[in-house]
C-alpha positions as YAML, in Angstrom:
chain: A
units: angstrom
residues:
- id: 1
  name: UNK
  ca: [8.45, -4.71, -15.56]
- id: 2
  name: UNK
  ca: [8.00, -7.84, -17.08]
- id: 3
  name: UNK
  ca: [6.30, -9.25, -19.95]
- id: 4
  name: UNK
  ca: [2.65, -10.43, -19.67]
- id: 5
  name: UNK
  ca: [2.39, -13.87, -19.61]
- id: 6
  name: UNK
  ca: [-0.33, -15.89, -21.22]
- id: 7
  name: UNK
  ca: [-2.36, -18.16, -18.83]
- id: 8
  name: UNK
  ca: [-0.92, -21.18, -17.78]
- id: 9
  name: UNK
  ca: [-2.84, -24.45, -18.45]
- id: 10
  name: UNK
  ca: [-3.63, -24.72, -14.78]
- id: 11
  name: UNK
  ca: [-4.94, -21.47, -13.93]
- id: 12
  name: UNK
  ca: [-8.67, -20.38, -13.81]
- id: 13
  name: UNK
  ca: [-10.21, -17.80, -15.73]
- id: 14
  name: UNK
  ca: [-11.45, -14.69, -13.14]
- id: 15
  name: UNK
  ca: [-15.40, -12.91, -13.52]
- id: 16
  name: UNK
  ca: [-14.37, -9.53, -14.85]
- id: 17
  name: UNK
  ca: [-15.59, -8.12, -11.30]
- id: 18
  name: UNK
  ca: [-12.92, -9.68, -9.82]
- id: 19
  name: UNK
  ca: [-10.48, -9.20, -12.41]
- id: 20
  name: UNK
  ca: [-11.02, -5.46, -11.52]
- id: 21
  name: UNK
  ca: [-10.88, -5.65, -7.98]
- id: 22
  name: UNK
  ca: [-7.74, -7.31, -7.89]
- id: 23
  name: UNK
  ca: [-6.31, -4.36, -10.25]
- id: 24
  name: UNK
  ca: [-7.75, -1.80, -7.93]
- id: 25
  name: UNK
  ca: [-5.86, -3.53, -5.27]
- id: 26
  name: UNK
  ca: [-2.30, -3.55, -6.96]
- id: 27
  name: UNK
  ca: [-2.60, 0.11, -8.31]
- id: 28
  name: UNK
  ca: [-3.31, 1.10, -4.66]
- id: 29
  name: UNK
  ca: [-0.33, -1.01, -3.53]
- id: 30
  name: UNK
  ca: [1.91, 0.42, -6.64]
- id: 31
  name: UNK
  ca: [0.72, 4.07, -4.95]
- id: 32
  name: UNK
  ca: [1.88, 3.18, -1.36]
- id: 33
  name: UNK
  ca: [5.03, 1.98, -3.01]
- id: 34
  name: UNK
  ca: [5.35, 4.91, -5.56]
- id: 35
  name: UNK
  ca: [4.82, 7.62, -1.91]
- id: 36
  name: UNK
  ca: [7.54, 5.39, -0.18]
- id: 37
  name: UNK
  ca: [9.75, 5.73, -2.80]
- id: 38
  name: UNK
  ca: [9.64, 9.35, -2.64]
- id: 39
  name: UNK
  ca: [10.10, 9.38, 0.86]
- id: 40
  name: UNK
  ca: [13.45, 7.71, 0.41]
- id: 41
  name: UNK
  ca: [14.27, 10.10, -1.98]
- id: 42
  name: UNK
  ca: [13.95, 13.14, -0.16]
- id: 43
  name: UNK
  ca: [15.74, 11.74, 2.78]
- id: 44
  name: UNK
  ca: [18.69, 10.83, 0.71]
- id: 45
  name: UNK
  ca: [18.71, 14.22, -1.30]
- id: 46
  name: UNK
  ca: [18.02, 16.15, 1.87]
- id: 47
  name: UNK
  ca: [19.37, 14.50, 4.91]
- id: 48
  name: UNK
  ca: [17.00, 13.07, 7.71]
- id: 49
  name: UNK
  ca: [13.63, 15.29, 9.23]
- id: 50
  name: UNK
  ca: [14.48, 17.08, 12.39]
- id: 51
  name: UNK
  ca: [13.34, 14.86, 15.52]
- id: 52
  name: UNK
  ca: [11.00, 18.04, 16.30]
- id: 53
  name: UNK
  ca: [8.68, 18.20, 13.25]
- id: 54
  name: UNK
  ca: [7.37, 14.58, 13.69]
- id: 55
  name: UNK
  ca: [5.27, 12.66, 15.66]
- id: 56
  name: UNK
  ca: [5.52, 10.73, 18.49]
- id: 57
  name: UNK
  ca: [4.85, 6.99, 17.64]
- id: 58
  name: UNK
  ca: [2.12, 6.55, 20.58]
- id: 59
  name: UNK
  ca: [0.39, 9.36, 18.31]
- id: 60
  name: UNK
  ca: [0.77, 7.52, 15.18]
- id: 61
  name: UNK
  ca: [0.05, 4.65, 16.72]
- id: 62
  name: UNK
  ca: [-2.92, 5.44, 17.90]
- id: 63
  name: UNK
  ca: [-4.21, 7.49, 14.84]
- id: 64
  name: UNK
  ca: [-3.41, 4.10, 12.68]
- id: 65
  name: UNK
  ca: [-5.35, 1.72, 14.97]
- id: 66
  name: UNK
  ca: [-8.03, 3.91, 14.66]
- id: 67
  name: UNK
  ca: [-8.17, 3.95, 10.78]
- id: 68
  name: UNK
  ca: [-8.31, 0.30, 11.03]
- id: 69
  name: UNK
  ca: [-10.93, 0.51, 13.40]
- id: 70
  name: UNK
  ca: [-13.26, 2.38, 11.10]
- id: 71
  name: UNK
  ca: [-11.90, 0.03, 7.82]
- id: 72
  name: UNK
  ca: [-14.37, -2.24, 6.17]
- id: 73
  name: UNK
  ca: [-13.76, -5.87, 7.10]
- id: 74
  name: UNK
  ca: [-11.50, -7.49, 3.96]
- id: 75
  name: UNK
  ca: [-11.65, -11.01, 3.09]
- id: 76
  name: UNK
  ca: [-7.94, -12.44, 2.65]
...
């Protein structure tokens, strides 16, 4: 990874509330990323699931626009 950086002139100083949130945020992103990564692992020590242990994609689908459904609303 690389180094910390010091703050640039330009930049603005965060509330510590927000400093946290937005580190909550990336280690939740660095998880996705970490269970992706060992996804592609498996597949390329093991060779590709068998087409009849997953799930149909109108079943995922439909079980993902539900999740968002029930999600808090985010600001961007």
């Amino acid at each position: 990874m690389s180094q910390p950086q010091a703050p640039a002139p330009a930049r603005q100083p965060l509330d510590e509330h927000a400093a946290e949130s937005i580190r909550a945020y990336a280690a939740a992103e660095r998880a996705k990323t970490d269970v992706l990564a060992s996804v592609l692992e498996d597949i390329a020590a093991h060779g590709y699931p068998s087409p009849d242990t997953g799930v149909p994609w109108e079943t995922a689908r439909d079980e993902h626009l539900a999740r968002l459904a029930d999600e808090q609303p985010r600001v961007a």
